[in-house]
């Protein structure tokens, strides 16, 4: 079978399963999810073994630390995948929820009801946990899922898929609810991007390159996730101890993820007190600082930040720093370089905080907290399928609700339009 | 200036205006919208004169009745455009609405707040009222708008745009809030479809050809609107008087619009009683019927319905009719041929009605009412920018809320992620 037929066949199966899934009972879905979790834990040695192969290949081909971190599985991460399945099983089923109900003057009763999207294609790169997290969220929300992971994680993903798919079907999900494209050639993705007939939405998860290429070439609707060039702005009136703690957290707690800070903006009136001490702290934590000319005067021996540094999502222990004259200049900088992901202001000034919240155009805007909280789990959604940086459909962390659409159910008694 | 520069320049202006518009006060927006309404009424003769030119050209080039209907303006339709502006001004401002608020165990307070999408491109065909309706909804919801109407309505659209844009700017909307592309060459649309940097969403309004071409070629996110191959299914247990009234209404009250019925499905147990009388009624109303073999036996002298007839959105006084064996067969037919717009069942059977509501995958599903109600006005949204037939972002009639997105505003007191 050629690649075209192979991918179309899988998509067709997923689409057929979606019609059954959309009316599957909540208890049945939950039971199957728990059973999937059990099998993940039970077979963790198989997963670790497969992951070892992927890690060896990645090291051989000289992948960087951020990449290796995303690819790595250990017992803790596997347990947390299983717990993710259980957590999703325990969450309320969004399907069938009445979002809104009202009656019209002609007595038509209109209900806006949550229903599944249909079939969701997930195109991802190095993180094998996506195989589990994405499937759990899609299935719980009544959608079938087509998984297409990166070739660097193919052994881990195949092992995980085989385990959870077998468990899913054994426990009552229709065949085709989860499909896995084990072809690593790019052509498989190209075919998926044109299958509007069978796939309702594509969600690419990974680096900027992947996301932009899918968004630009897909005729299937896409939800863009992830790319995060996030800023923390330390205002003139900031509590500088708090500011340092937040900056350190946002930069170093897990630098390889999209909600980590990439550029620090500091008001000129806070810079002199704030930056020298912060510079020492960040150096101890092995963070490379690249600063503007004013920053260079306050933190010695650092590189000059370039235009490219302000644009870059480092995903590593590198930080660009710029001193600004006002909250307006900070907001303008974020407009110019930001990716509309997560932006924070550290301030005790009411007016500045309100201005920042209102005028910064991003999925999540923070006052006095770390950007690292932009996350489905941290927001209380139980799990997430990614963080949308687009404005259509869903913005910010996407949990179960974001994997649904609605339909209007209209109850009449013979009304006709006049 | 070449076409590229011309379109990019307008998009840039709209995008700059959007940043101002997003924080514009509700009262300021309303005042400007009322002033736009006043100017439409005041200058209606100019609009009618321009429309006359378009109508003459359309008749010369042999356009059909449905087309002429969509293009035609008269005093009543102009008044209703002005009333639309006033109605939108009177609607609650969606911007700033708190959609949801909650607190996390770590005391982070999260607010999900409604904000504008940014800049919206409207690509439309023969209906000049779209120029007003779309602008009103975009401006009220804090978005700037780029209008690109069909060449057949260029005189009407230009006249309307000049009137409302002047009124808008005079009354306080920033310059660039409304831009109008008066280039009728297709290239202008091709440029718009690639302007992701300045345009946040494109909404094509018109026939299938336009909509599919924009959806397939645009890198800017698209909301598909309109194409409606709608069905009415008359169940075995239907009240046949009610059924006839609804069928007549759904087919003939305004056949040229997307929520008109195109195919009638009739349960075999109702067909014999229902179809002969309906056939007489529809004939008197000049509806051409194309039926399956079983229909042909009950309504004499009609053409056999082809596969193409079931697929066709006639937008005219033509109706395809099929007799089916069960509600399941009706649902399968709708799955196969429907465009997920509006579907109705006429029945007094509880089980059939629930099955139809649950299993039919469409923006609006009706029991015992005409499909013609799928409309922003009829749903109580005040006005509409189109009817979305896609599943992402918005589904069904799109009013003000559907032209917004959300952002998360997060209030902290120094929280960092552990």
Short mmCIF file of C-alpha atoms in Angstrom, two decimals, chain A residues 245-246 249-250 253-254 257 259 369-378 384, chain B residues 106 414-418:
data_model
loop_
_atom_site.label_atom_id
_atom_site.label_comp_id
_atom_site.label_asym_id
_atom_site.label_seq_id
_atom_site.Cartn_x
_atom_site.Cartn_y
_atom_site.Cartn_z
CA UNK A 245 12.07 35.26 42.41
CA UNK A 246 9.64 35.43 39.51
CA UNK A 249 11.41 30.94 38.15
CA UNK A 250 10.21 32.01 34.72
CA UNK A 253 12.52 26.31 36.42
CA UNK A 254 12.13 24.55 33.06
CA UNK A 257 9.14 24.89 27.51
CA UNK A 259 5.90 29.43 28.83
CA UNK A 369 3.25 35.88 38.97
CA UNK A 370 5.49 33.69 36.86
CA UNK A 371 4.66 33.07 33.16
CA UNK A 372 5.25 29.37 33.88
CA UNK A 373 1.65 29.06 35.08
CA UNK A 374 0.21 29.12 31.56
CA UNK A 375 -0.58 25.44 31.55
CA UNK A 376 -3.73 23.35 31.54
CA UNK A 377 -2.84 21.62 34.79
CA UNK A 378 -1.91 24.86 36.56
CA UNK A 384 -3.89 20.10 28.30
CA UNK B 106 -2.18 28.71 45.23
CA UNK B 414 4.41 36.68 43.82
CA UNK B 415 3.52 33.08 42.95
CA UNK B 416 6.20 30.98 41.27
CA UNK B 417 5.85 27.49 39.87
CA UNK B 418 7.21 24.60 41.88
#
